[in-house]
Coordinates of C-alpha atoms and ligand atoms in Angstrom, one line a residue:
M5 CA 20.6 -21.5 -7.9
N6 CA 21.5 -21.2 -11.4
N7 CA 18.3 -22.0 -13.2
R8 CA 16.3 -20.2 -10.5
Y9 CA 14.4 -17.9 -13.4
S10 CA 15.1 -20.3 -16.3
R11 CA 11.3 -20.8 -16.3
Q12 CA 10.4 -17.1 -16.6
E13 CA 13.6 -16.6 -19.3
L14 CA 12.2 -19.5 -21.5
F15 CA 8.9 -17.4 -21.6
S16 CA 9.9 -15.4 -25.1
P17 CA 8.5 -11.4 -24.0
I18 CA 10.8 -12.2 -21.1
G19 CA 14.2 -13.5 -21.9
R20 CA 17.6 -13.9 -20.7
D21 CA 17.5 -9.7 -21.3
G22 CA 14.2 -9.5 -19.7
Q23 CA 15.9 -11.3 -16.6
L24 CA 18.6 -8.6 -16.6
Q25 CA 15.9 -6.0 -16.3
I26 CA 13.4 -7.4 -14.0
S27 CA 17.0 -7.5 -11.7
R28 CA 17.9 -4.2 -12.3
K29 CA 14.9 -2.4 -11.9
H30 CA 13.9 -0.7 -8.5
V31 CA 9.9 -1.1 -7.5
L32 CA 7.4 1.0 -4.7
I33 CA 4.9 -0.4 -3.1
I34 CA 2.7 1.1 -1.6
G35 CA 0.5 -1.0 1.4
M36 CA 1.3 -4.4 2.7
G37 CA -2.2 -6.0 3.0
A38 CA -3.5 -8.5 0.8
L39 CA -2.9 -6.9 -2.6
G40 CA 0.7 -5.3 -1.1
S41 CA 1.5 -9.3 0.0
G42 CA 0.7 -11.0 -3.1
S43 CA 2.5 -8.4 -5.1
A44 CA 5.6 -9.1 -3.3
E45 CA 5.6 -12.1 -2.7
A46 CA 5.2 -12.4 -7.0
L47 CA 8.1 -9.3 -7.9
V48 CA 10.3 -10.9 -5.6
R49 CA 10.0 -14.6 -6.9
A50 CA 10.8 -13.0 -10.2
G51 CA 14.3 -11.5 -9.1
I52 CA 13.0 -7.8 -8.8
G53 CA 16.7 -6.1 -8.1
K54 CA 15.2 -4.1 -5.0
L55 CA 12.0 -3.6 -3.4
T56 CA 11.1 -0.7 -1.3
I57 CA 7.4 -1.9 0.9
V58 CA 5.8 0.6 2.8
D59 CA 2.5 0.4 5.4
R60 CA 1.7 2.2 8.7
D61 CA 0.0 -1.3 10.2
Y62 CA 1.2 -4.2 12.2
V63 CA -0.6 -8.2 11.4
E64 CA -3.9 -8.6 13.5
W65 CA -5.7 -12.1 13.1
S66 CA -8.2 -11.0 10.4
N67 CA -5.2 -10.4 8.5
L68 CA -4.4 -14.2 8.3
Q69 CA -7.4 -15.0 5.5
R70 CA -5.9 -13.2 2.8
Q71 CA -2.5 -11.7 3.3
Q72 CA -0.3 -14.5 2.4
L73 CA 3.0 -14.0 3.8
Y74 CA 1.7 -13.4 7.4
T75 CA 1.2 -16.1 10.6
E76 CA 0.0 -16.2 13.7
E77 CA 2.9 -15.3 15.5
D78 CA 3.0 -12.0 13.5
A79 CA -0.6 -11.6 14.7
D80 CA 0.4 -13.2 18.2
K81 CA 3.0 -10.1 19.0
R82 CA 1.9 -7.4 16.5
I83 CA 4.0 -7.0 14.4
P84 CA 4.4 -4.0 11.7
K85 CA 3.4 -5.6 8.2
V86 CA 6.7 -4.5 6.7
I87 CA 8.8 -6.1 8.7
A88 CA 7.2 -9.4 9.0
A89 CA 7.2 -8.7 5.1
K90 CA 10.4 -8.4 4.9
K91 CA 11.3 -11.1 6.9
R92 CA 9.2 -13.8 5.3
L93 CA 10.4 -12.1 1.5
T94 CA 14.0 -11.8 2.1
E95 CA 13.4 -15.9 3.2
L96 CA 11.7 -16.5 -0.4
N97 CA 14.9 -14.5 -2.2
S98 CA 18.1 -13.1 -0.3
S99 CA 19.4 -12.1 -3.3
V100 CA 16.4 -9.2 -3.4
V101 CA 17.7 -5.7 -2.1
M102 CA 15.0 -5.0 0.6
E103 CA 13.7 -1.8 1.9
A104 CA 10.7 -1.9 4.8
I105 CA 9.2 1.5 6.2
I106 CA 6.8 1.8 8.7
A107 CA 4.6 4.8 7.8
D108 CA 1.8 6.6 6.7
A109 CA 2.2 7.6 2.7
S110 CA 2.5 11.3 3.5
V111 CA 2.4 13.8 0.2
S112 CA 6.4 14.6 1.3
D113 CA 7.0 11.0 1.9
L114 CA 5.7 9.5 -1.5
L115 CA 7.5 12.3 -3.6
D116 CA 11.1 11.4 -2.1
W117 CA 10.5 7.7 -2.4
A118 CA 9.1 8.1 -5.8
Q119 CA 12.2 10.0 -7.3
N120 CA 14.6 6.2 -7.4
V121 CA 12.2 4.3 -8.6
D122 CA 11.0 2.3 -12.0
L123 CA 7.6 1.4 -10.8
I124 CA 4.4 1.6 -8.3
I125 CA 2.2 -0.5 -7.4
D126 CA -0.8 0.9 -5.3
A127 CA -1.7 -1.9 -2.9
T128 CA -3.7 1.3 -0.3
D129 CA -6.7 0.7 1.4
N130 CA -8.0 4.5 0.8
F131 CA -9.2 7.4 -2.0
E132 CA -6.8 10.0 -0.6
T133 CA -3.7 8.0 -0.6
R134 CA -4.3 7.0 -4.1
M135 CA -5.2 10.2 -5.3
T136 CA -1.7 11.6 -4.1
M137 CA 0.4 9.1 -6.0
N138 CA -1.6 10.1 -9.2
D139 CA 0.0 12.9 -8.9
V140 CA 3.3 12.1 -7.9
S141 CA 3.1 9.8 -9.9
Q142 CA 2.3 12.6 -12.9
K143 CA 5.4 15.2 -11.5
V144 CA 8.2 12.6 -11.0
G145 CA 7.3 11.1 -14.4
V146 CA 7.4 7.0 -13.2
P147 CA 4.4 4.6 -13.9
W148 CA 1.5 3.2 -11.2
I149 CA -0.6 0.6 -11.4
Y150 CA -3.8 0.9 -9.3
G151 CA -5.4 -2.1 -8.2
A152 CA -8.2 -2.5 -5.4
C153 CA -11.1 -5.1 -4.0
V154 CA -13.7 -5.4 -2.0
G155 CA -16.0 -8.6 -1.5
S156 CA -15.6 -10.6 -4.6
Y157 CA -15.1 -7.6 -6.9
G158 CA -12.0 -5.9 -7.9
I159 CA -10.5 -3.3 -10.4
S160 CA -7.0 -2.5 -11.8
Y161 CA -5.7 -0.1 -14.5
T162 CA -2.0 1.2 -15.0
I163 CA -0.9 4.5 -15.8
I164 CA 1.8 5.6 -18.1
P165 CA 2.7 9.2 -17.6
E166 CA 2.4 11.1 -20.4
K167 CA 0.4 8.8 -22.6
T168 CA -2.5 7.2 -20.7
P169 CA -5.3 9.2 -18.9
C170 CA -4.4 9.0 -15.9
L171 CA -6.7 8.3 -12.4
A172 CA -7.8 12.2 -11.9
C173 CA -9.1 12.3 -16.0
L174 CA -11.3 8.8 -15.5
L175 CA -13.0 10.1 -12.3
E176 CA -15.8 11.6 -13.7
T177 CA -16.6 9.2 -16.4
V178 CA -15.9 5.4 -15.1
P179 CA -17.2 4.2 -12.1
L180 CA -14.8 4.1 -9.5
G181 CA -17.0 3.6 -6.6
G182 CA -18.1 1.5 -3.9
L183 CA -14.2 1.0 -3.1
T184 CA -13.9 2.8 -0.2
C185 CA -14.2 0.8 3.1
D186 CA -14.6 -3.1 3.0
T187 CA -17.7 -3.5 5.9
A188 CA -18.5 -5.9 2.8
G189 CA -15.6 -8.1 3.6
I190 CA -13.5 -10.2 0.9
I191 CA -12.8 -13.4 -0.1
S192 CA -8.9 -13.8 -1.3
P193 CA -9.4 -15.4 -5.0
A194 CA -10.5 -11.8 -5.8
V195 CA -7.4 -10.6 -4.0
N196 CA -5.4 -12.6 -6.4
M197 CA -7.3 -11.9 -9.1
V198 CA -6.5 -8.2 -8.8
V199 CA -2.6 -9.1 -8.0
A200 CA -2.5 -11.3 -11.4
H201 CA -3.7 -8.0 -13.4
Q202 CA -1.5 -6.0 -11.8
T203 CA 2.0 -7.9 -11.5
G204 CA 1.5 -8.8 -15.0
E205 CA 1.5 -5.3 -15.9
A206 CA 4.4 -4.6 -13.7
L207 CA 6.4 -7.3 -16.0
K208 CA 5.6 -5.7 -19.1
I209 CA 6.9 -2.6 -17.6
L210 CA 10.2 -3.6 -15.9
V211 CA 11.2 -5.7 -19.2
G212 CA 9.6 -2.8 -21.5
D213 CA 7.5 -4.3 -23.4
V214 CA 5.1 -0.9 -22.8
D215 CA 3.2 -2.2 -26.5
S216 CA 1.7 -5.2 -24.7
L217 CA 0.5 -3.4 -21.5
R218 CA -3.2 -3.8 -21.2
N219 CA -4.3 0.5 -21.7
K220 CA -8.0 -0.7 -20.9
L221 CA -9.5 -0.3 -17.2
V222 CA -10.1 -4.0 -16.3
S223 CA -12.8 -4.8 -13.4
F224 CA -14.5 -8.5 -12.9
D225 CA -16.8 -10.1 -10.0
L226 CA -15.9 -13.9 -8.9
W227 CA -18.9 -14.2 -8.0
K228 CA -20.9 -12.8 -10.4
N229 CA -19.6 -13.8 -13.1
K230 CA -18.4 -10.7 -14.5
Y231 CA -16.4 -9.6 -16.6
S232 CA -15.6 -6.3 -18.5
A233 CA -12.8 -4.2 -20.0
I234 CA -13.4 -0.5 -20.3
Q235 CA -10.9 1.1 -23.1
V236 CA -10.4 4.5 -22.0
D237 CA -7.6 6.2 -24.0
K238 CA -10.1 8.9 -25.3
L239 CA -10.9 10.0 -22.1
K240 CA -7.6 11.7 -21.2
K241 CA -8.1 15.5 -20.6
E242 CA -6.6 18.3 -22.1
D243 CA -7.7 20.1 -18.7
C244 CA -7.0 17.7 -16.3
P245 CA -5.2 19.3 -12.9
S246 CA -3.1 16.3 -12.7
C247 CA -2.1 15.3 -16.2
G248 CA -3.5 17.9 -18.9
K249 CA -1.8 20.8 -20.1
E250 CA -1.5 23.4 -16.8
R251 CA -1.0 21.2 -13.8
S252 CA -1.7 22.2 -10.3
Y253 CA -1.3 19.0 -8.4
P254 CA -4.1 19.4 -6.3
N255 CA -4.0 16.4 -4.2
L256 CA 0.2 17.4 -3.5
S257 CA -0.6 20.6 -1.6
F258 CA 0.1 19.7 1.8
E259 CA -2.0 22.0 3.9
K260 CA -4.8 19.5 2.4
Q261 CA -3.3 16.0 4.1
T262 CA -5.5 15.0 7.5
K263 CA -4.0 14.3 10.4
T264 CA -6.9 12.2 11.5
A265 CA -8.5 9.7 9.7
V266 CA -10.7 6.2 9.9
L267 CA -9.1 3.3 9.1
C268 CA -11.0 1.1 6.8
G269 CA -13.7 -1.2 8.3
R270 CA -11.3 -1.6 11.2
D271 CA -13.3 0.9 13.8
T272 CA -10.4 2.9 14.4
V273 CA -9.0 6.1 13.9
Q274 CA -5.3 7.1 13.3
I275 CA -4.1 10.4 15.0
R276 CA -0.9 12.0 13.2
P277 CA 1.0 14.2 15.3
G278 CA 1.0 17.8 13.5
V279 CA 5.1 18.3 13.5
P280 CA 7.2 14.8 13.1
I281 CA 8.5 13.2 16.6
V282 CA 10.5 10.1 17.4
R283 CA 8.4 8.4 20.5
N284 CA 10.8 6.6 23.2
L285 CA 8.6 3.4 24.0
E286 CA 10.5 2.6 26.6
M287 CA 9.8 5.5 28.7
L288 CA 6.8 5.9 27.7
E289 CA 5.9 2.5 28.8
H290 CA 7.2 3.6 32.3
L291 CA 4.9 6.3 32.1
L292 CA 1.7 4.6 30.9
I293 CA 2.1 1.9 33.6
N294 CA 1.8 4.5 35.8
Q295 CA -1.4 5.6 34.6
G296 CA -3.1 2.5 35.0
G297 CA -4.3 -0.5 32.2
T298 CA -2.1 -2.5 30.7
V299 CA 1.1 -2.0 28.2
Q300 CA 2.6 -4.5 25.7
R301 CA 6.0 -2.9 24.0
N302 CA 7.9 -4.8 20.9
P303 CA 10.7 -3.2 19.3
Y304 CA 8.3 -1.0 16.8
L305 CA 5.6 0.0 18.6
L306 CA 3.5 0.1 22.2
S307 CA -0.2 -1.1 22.7
Y308 CA -1.8 0.4 25.5
T309 CA -5.3 -0.5 26.9
M310 CA -6.9 1.1 29.0
D311 CA -11.0 1.2 29.6
S312 CA -12.8 -0.2 26.4
H313 CA -10.1 1.7 24.1
R314 CA -6.2 0.4 23.0
L315 CA -4.3 2.3 21.8
V316 CA -1.3 1.5 19.6
I317 CA 1.4 4.0 19.6
F318 CA 4.2 3.7 16.9
K319 CA 7.8 5.5 17.2
D320 CA 7.6 7.9 14.9
G321 CA 4.4 9.8 16.8
R322 CA 1.4 8.0 15.3
V323 CA -1.4 6.8 17.6
L324 CA -4.1 4.1 16.3
I325 CA -6.7 4.4 18.5
H326 CA -9.3 1.2 18.4
G327 CA -12.9 1.1 19.5
T328 CA -14.1 3.8 18.5
K329 CA -14.7 5.8 14.5
D330 CA -15.5 8.5 16.2
I331 CA -12.7 11.5 15.4
A332 CA -13.5 13.4 18.4
E333 CA -13.7 10.6 20.4
A334 CA -10.3 9.9 19.8
K335 CA -8.8 12.8 20.5
A336 CA -10.2 12.3 23.8
V337 CA -8.9 9.4 24.1
Y338 CA -5.5 10.2 23.0
H339 CA -4.9 13.3 25.1
R340 CA -6.1 12.0 28.4
C341 CA -3.4 9.4 27.8
L342 CA -0.9 10.9 25.6
G343 CA -1.1 14.4 27.5
Ligands
LIG412 ZN1 -5.3 13.3 -16.1

């Protein structure tokens, strides 16, 4: 037990002092898919003090090929990702304080969570949340590490408020495109490579070795054997609305938040209620059984199959409508089933 971190302490840029630093730090990971699973496991094994994990989805069979924390049982029972992840991560290192949140990362939530953390790791699958994270990072003054992958391609970049250009600064100059959806599929080594870049940078930040940070936008394609690192420090814009002299934080506008979203590559639409509600899943189960169709329930969510659609209803009122990418159709199903 006492030599648990001996190999990490022997690594001189970390050492005993660095290990102590790591044990006092709190990291927030947004998204617990492939990238989130990898980063969470690395940080928990490294002895992080506290980890907060956030995800809006549950485990499915198509996740098991690359999302390293999850098991067949998790997929069978449709366990929310953060619940399954917390269980596994606690088995790996019981001394880490773990906080698991089943939620969409809304603007107000992100602002709230970011207050008490030392670092945010991006493991989301959508650009909207990344841009919100970018503004939150600048406003609260907490670093974040961008990461994304699709197919055999991956990209990562570290953003330190008041030092590096932010993600908004890079949008026009650097090609970040093609990463919005996963119709191209994905292979796990591409995930692991992005995770390695993100957690490597995370350790540097956590031990305070900022001089060793990469300062470059790194990208690669493992199948095509291409690697690139672009020097971006001259791209910081004085008039950037997120990190410039006069800031409007355009991505923190609450009106901009969408109530509906088509989930990445899932043939699924998410509908979020306009006002926060808490659903009583047990009561809802009885109501839905009376309407016909089949219902399955676990402590976190309820799955309801009716005709060709399946609805998954979470306690916080969010509903995933599977079997369509059409928002209008999804809304019709939502109102037909839930009133
Ligand atoms: Zn900027």
